[in-house]
mmCIF file of C-alpha atoms in Angstrom:
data_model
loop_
_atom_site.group_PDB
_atom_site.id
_atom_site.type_symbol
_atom_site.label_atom_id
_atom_site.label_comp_id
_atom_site.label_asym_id
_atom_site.label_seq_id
_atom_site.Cartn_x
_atom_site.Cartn_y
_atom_site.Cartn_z
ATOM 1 C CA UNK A 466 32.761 69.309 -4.732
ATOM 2 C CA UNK A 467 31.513 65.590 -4.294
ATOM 3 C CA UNK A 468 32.228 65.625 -0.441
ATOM 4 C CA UNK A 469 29.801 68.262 -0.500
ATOM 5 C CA UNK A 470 26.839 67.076 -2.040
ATOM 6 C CA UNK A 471 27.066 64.384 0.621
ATOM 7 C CA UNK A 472 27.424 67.067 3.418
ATOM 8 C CA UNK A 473 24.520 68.155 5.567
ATOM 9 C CA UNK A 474 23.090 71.315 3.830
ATOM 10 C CA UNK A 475 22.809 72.606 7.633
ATOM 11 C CA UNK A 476 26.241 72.117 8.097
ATOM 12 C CA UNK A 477 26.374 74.560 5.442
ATOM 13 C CA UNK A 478 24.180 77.056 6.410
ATOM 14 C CA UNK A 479 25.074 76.980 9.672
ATOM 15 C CA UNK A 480 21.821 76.232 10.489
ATOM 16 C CA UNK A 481 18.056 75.826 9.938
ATOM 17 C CA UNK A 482 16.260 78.403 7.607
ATOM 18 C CA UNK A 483 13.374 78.874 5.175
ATOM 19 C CA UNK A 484 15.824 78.076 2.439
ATOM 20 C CA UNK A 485 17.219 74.934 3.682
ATOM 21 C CA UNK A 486 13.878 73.953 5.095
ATOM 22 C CA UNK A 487 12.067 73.965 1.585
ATOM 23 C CA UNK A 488 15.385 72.338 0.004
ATOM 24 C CA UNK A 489 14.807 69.431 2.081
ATOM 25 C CA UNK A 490 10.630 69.343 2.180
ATOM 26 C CA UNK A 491 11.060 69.996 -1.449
ATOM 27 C CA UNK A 492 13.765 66.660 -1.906
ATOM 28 C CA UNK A 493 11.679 64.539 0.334
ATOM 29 C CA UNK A 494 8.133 65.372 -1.580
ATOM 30 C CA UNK A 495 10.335 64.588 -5.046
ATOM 31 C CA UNK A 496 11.855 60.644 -3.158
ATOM 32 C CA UNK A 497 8.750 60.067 -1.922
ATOM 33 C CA UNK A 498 6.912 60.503 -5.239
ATOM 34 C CA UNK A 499 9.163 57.983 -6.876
ATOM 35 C CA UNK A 500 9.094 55.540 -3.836
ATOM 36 C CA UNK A 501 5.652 55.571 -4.022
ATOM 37 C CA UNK A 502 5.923 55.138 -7.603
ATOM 38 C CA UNK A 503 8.301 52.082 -7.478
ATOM 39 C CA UNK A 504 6.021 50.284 -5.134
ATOM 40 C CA UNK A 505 3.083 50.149 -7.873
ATOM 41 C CA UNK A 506 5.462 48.270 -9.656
ATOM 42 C CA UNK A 507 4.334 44.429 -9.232
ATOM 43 C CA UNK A 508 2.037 45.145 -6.326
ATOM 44 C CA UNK A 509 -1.578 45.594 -5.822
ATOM 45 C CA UNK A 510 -2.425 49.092 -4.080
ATOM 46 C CA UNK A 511 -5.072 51.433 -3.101
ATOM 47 C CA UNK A 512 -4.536 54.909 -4.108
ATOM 48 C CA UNK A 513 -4.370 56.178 -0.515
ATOM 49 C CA UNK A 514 -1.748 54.083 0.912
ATOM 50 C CA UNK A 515 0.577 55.486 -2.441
ATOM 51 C CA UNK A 516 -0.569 59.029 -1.773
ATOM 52 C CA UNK A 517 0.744 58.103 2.144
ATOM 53 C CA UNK A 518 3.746 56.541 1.032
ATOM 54 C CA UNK A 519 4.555 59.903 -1.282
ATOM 55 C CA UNK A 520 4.023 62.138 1.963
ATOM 56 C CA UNK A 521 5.416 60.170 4.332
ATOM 57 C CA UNK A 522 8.931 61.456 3.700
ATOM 58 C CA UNK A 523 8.083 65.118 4.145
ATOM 59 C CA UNK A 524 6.535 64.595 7.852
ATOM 60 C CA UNK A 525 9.722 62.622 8.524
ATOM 61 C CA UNK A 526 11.969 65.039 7.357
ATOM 62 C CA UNK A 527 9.374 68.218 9.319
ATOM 63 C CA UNK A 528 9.795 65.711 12.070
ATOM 64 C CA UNK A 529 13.544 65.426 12.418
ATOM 65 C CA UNK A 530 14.597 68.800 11.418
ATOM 66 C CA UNK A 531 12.421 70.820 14.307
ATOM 67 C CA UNK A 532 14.332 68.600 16.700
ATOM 68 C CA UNK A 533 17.643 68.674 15.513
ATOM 69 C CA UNK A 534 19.981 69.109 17.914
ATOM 70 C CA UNK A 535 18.368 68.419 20.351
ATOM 71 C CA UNK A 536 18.251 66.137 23.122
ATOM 72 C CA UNK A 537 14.935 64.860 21.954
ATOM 73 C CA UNK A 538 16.412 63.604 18.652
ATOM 74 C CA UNK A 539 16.397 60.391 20.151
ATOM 75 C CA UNK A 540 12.996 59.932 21.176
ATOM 76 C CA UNK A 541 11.727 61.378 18.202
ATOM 77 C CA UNK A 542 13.381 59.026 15.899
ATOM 78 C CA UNK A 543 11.492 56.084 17.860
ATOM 79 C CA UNK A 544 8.176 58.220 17.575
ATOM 80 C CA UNK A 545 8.906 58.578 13.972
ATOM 81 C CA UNK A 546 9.281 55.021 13.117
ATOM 82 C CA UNK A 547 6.155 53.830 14.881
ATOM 83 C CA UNK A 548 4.025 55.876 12.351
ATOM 84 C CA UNK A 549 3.961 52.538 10.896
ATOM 85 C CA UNK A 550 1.242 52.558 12.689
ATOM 86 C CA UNK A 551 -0.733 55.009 11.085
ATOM 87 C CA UNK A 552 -3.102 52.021 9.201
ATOM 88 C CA UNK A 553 -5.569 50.619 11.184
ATOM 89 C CA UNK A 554 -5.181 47.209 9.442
ATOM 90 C CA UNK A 555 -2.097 45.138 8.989
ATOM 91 C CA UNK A 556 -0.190 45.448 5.782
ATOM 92 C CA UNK A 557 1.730 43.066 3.807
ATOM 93 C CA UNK A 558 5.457 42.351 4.185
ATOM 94 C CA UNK A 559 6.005 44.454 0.636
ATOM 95 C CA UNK A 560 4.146 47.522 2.428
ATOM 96 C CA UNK A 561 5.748 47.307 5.591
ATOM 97 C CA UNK A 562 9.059 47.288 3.471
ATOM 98 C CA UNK A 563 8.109 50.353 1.291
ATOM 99 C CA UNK A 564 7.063 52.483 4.291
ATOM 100 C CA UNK A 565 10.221 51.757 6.014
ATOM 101 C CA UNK A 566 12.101 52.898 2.836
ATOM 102 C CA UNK A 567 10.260 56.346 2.757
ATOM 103 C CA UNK A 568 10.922 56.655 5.973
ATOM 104 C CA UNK A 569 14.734 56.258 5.562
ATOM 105 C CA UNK A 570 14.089 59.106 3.032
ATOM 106 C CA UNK A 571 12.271 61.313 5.421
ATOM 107 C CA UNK A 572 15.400 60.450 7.975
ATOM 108 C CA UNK A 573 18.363 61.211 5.552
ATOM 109 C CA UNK A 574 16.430 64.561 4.234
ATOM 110 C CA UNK A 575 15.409 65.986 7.892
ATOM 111 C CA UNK A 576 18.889 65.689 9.059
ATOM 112 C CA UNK A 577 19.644 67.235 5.868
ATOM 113 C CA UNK A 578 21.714 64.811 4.039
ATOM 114 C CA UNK A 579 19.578 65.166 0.124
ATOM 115 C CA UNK A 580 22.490 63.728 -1.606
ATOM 116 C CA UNK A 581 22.909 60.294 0.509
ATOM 117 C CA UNK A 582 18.684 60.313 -0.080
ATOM 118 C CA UNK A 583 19.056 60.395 -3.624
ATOM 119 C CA UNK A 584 21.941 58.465 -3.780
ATOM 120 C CA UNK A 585 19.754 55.659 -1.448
ATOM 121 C CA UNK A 586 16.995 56.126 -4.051
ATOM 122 C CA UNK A 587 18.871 55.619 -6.784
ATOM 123 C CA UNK A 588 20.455 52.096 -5.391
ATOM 124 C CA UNK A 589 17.432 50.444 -3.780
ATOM 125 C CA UNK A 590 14.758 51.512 -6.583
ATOM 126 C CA UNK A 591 15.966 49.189 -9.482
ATOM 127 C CA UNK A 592 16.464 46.854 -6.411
ATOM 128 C CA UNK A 593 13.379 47.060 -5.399
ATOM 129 C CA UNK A 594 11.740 47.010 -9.103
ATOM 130 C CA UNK A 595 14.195 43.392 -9.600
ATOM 131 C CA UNK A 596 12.710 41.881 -6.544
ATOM 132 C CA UNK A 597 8.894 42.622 -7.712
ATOM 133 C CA UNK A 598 9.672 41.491 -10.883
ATOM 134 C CA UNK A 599 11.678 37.716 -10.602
ATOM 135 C CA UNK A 600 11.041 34.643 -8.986
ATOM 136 C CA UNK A 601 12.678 35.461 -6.100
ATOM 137 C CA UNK A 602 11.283 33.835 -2.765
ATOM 138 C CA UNK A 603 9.010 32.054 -5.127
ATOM 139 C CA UNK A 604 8.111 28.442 -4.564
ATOM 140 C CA UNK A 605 8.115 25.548 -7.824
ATOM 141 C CA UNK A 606 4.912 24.360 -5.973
ATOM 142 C CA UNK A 607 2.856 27.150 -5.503
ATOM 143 C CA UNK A 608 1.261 26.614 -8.594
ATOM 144 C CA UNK A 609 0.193 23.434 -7.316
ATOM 145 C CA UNK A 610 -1.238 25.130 -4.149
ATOM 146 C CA UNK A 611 -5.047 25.502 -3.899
ATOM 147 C CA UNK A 612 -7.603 27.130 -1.348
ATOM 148 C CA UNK A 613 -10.759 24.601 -1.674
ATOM 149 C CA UNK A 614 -14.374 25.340 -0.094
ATOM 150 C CA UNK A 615 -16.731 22.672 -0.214
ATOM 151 C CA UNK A 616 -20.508 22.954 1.008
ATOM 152 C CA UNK A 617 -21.750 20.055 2.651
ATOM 153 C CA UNK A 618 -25.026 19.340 4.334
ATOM 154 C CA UNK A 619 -24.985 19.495 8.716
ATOM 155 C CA UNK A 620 -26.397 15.496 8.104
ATOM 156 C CA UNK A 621 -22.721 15.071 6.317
ATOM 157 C CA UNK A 622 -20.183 14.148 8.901
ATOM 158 C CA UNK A 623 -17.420 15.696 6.927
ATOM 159 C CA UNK A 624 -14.614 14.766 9.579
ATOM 160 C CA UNK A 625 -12.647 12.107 6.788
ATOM 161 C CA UNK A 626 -15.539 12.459 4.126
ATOM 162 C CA UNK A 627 -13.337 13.913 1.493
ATOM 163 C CA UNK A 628 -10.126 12.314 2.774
ATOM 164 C CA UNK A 629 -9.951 9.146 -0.411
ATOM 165 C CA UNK A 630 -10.523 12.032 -2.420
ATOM 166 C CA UNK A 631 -7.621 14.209 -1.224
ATOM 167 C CA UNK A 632 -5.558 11.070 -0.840
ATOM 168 C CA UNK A 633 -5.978 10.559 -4.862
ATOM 169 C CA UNK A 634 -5.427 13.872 -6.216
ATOM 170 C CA UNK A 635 -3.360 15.532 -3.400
ATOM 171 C CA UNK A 636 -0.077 15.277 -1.873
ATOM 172 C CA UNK A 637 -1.086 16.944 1.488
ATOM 173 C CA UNK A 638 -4.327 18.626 2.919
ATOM 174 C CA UNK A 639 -5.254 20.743 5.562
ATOM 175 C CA UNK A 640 -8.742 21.628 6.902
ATOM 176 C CA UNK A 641 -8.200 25.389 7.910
ATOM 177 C CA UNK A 642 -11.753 26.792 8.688
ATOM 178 C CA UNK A 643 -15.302 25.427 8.989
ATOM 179 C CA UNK A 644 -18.476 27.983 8.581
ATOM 180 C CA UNK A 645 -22.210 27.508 8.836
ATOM 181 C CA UNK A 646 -24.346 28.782 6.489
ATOM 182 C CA UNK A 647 -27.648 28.788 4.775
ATOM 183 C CA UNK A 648 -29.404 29.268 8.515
ATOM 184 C CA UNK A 649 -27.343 26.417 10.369
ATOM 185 C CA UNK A 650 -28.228 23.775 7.390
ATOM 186 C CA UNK A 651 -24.939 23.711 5.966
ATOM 187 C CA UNK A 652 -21.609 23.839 6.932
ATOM 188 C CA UNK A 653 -18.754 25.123 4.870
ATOM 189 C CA UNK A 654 -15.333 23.834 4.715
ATOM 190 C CA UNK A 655 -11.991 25.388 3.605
ATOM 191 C CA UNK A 656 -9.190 23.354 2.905
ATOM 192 C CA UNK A 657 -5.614 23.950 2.232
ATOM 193 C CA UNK A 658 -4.718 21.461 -0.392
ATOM 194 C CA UNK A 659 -1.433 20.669 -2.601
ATOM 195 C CA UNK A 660 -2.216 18.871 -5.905
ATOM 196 C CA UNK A 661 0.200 15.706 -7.240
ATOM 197 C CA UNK A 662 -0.683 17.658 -10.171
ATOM 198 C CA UNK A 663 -1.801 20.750 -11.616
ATOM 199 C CA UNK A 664 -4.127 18.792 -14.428
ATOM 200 C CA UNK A 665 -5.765 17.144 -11.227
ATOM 201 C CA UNK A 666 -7.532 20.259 -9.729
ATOM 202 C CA UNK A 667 -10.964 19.031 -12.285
ATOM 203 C CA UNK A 668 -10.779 15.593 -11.081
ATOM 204 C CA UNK A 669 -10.378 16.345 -8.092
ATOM 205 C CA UNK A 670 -13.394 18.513 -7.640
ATOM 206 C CA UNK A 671 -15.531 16.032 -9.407
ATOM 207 C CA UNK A 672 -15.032 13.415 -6.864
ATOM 208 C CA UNK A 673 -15.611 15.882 -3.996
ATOM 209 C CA UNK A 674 -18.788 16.839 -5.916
ATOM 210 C CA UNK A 675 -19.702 12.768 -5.469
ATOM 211 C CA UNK A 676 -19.371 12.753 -1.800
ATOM 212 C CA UNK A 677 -21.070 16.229 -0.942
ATOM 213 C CA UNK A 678 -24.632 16.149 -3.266
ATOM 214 C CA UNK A 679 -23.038 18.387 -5.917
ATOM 215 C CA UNK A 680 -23.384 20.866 -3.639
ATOM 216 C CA UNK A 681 -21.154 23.959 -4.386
ATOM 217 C CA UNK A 682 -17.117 23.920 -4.393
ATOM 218 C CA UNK A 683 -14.884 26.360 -5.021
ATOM 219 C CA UNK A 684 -10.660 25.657 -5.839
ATOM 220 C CA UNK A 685 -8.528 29.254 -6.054
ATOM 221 C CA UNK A 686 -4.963 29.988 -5.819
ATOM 222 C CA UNK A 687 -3.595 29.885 -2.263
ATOM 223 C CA UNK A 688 -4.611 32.407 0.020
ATOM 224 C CA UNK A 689 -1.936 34.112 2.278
ATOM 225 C CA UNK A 690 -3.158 35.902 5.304
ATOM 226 C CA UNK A 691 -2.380 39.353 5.140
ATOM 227 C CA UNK A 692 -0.904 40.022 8.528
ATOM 228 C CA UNK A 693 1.762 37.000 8.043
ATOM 229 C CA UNK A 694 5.517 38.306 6.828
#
């Protein structure tokens, strides 16, 4: 009885039919719903990549089962998997994980194995849920990392400027990005910058304030590029 919930339900049947066919669109609508459902667990989402990631399993599965058996298989497999293409801007690392996941689903339920799907479901979603969750892959110093943006006048050479500044209150700087503004009359500067210490971010912007006119500065939590895994 075990052995065969973890047998193909087409070796089964014998072979495709309507039956089998909505058993397995029906399984991989149900996995991708809670896939889908796991990722807004500890991530920030927009409701159309969730609704993608809930159907994404059920084109899979349509996918694999209309060329099952066939030569083809092959090449459709590789055609499936670069739907992670479908988004016309790059995703994170934790999306690019979760679409490969309902992917997997849409694999394992077009070939017609439901049980190993649920059974995969069951493991890697309290996985998954753990990982969002801890301090895993976490750095002790990322609460000492800041993104700062200073405006400074064009008059201002700004090339070491702020650097007695940073030395003081910083343990290492980066200047990532400069930006004109305000017509050409200002230029703005974005730093990368990792306090000594996290009661220094106030004194540190008060001596940048000396050494730019007051002019306006910004300090934020690091900012990660969203194309970098």
């Amino acid at each position: 009885m075990v052995n065969q919930l973890f047998t193909s339900i087409f070796e089964i049947t014998g072979s495709i039919n309507l039956v089998s066919f909505l058993i397995c669109i029906g399984a991989a609508l149900l996995l991708g719903y809670i896939s889908a459902s796991i990722h807004t667990v500890g991530n920030t989402y927009s409701k159309g990549f969730v609704v993608s990631l809930a159907l994404l399993p059920a084109a899979v599965c349509v996918v694999i089962m209309m060329v099952n058996g066939n030569v083809g298989t092959g090449v459709a497999v590789a055609g499936a998997f670069s739907l992670v293409r479908f988004r016309s801007l790059p995703g994170t690392a934790r999306e690019i994980s979760s679409i490969f996941l309902t992917m997997a689903i849409g694999l394992a339920t077009g070939m017609g194995y439901i049980g190993y799907a649920v059974l995969f479901v069951i493991v890697i979603a309290p996985v998954q849920i753990i990982y969002s969750k801890s301090t895993f892959g976490e750095k002790d110093m990322d609460s000492l990392q800041r993104t700062v943006r200073i405006t400074v006048p064009e008059s201002l050479n700004y090339t070491d400027a702020f650097d007695e500044a940073f030395d003081e209150f910083t343990t290492s700087h980066q200047l990532l990005a400069v930006k004109t503004s305000n017509m050409g009359s200002m230029y703005r500067l974005t730093y990368s910058v990792l306090l000594k210490q996290s009661q220094d971010e106030k004194n540190l912007v008060d001596a940048l304030r000396v050494r730019n006119g007051n002019l306006e500065i910004s300090s934020s939590q690091r900012e990660f590029v969203a194309h970098e895994l």
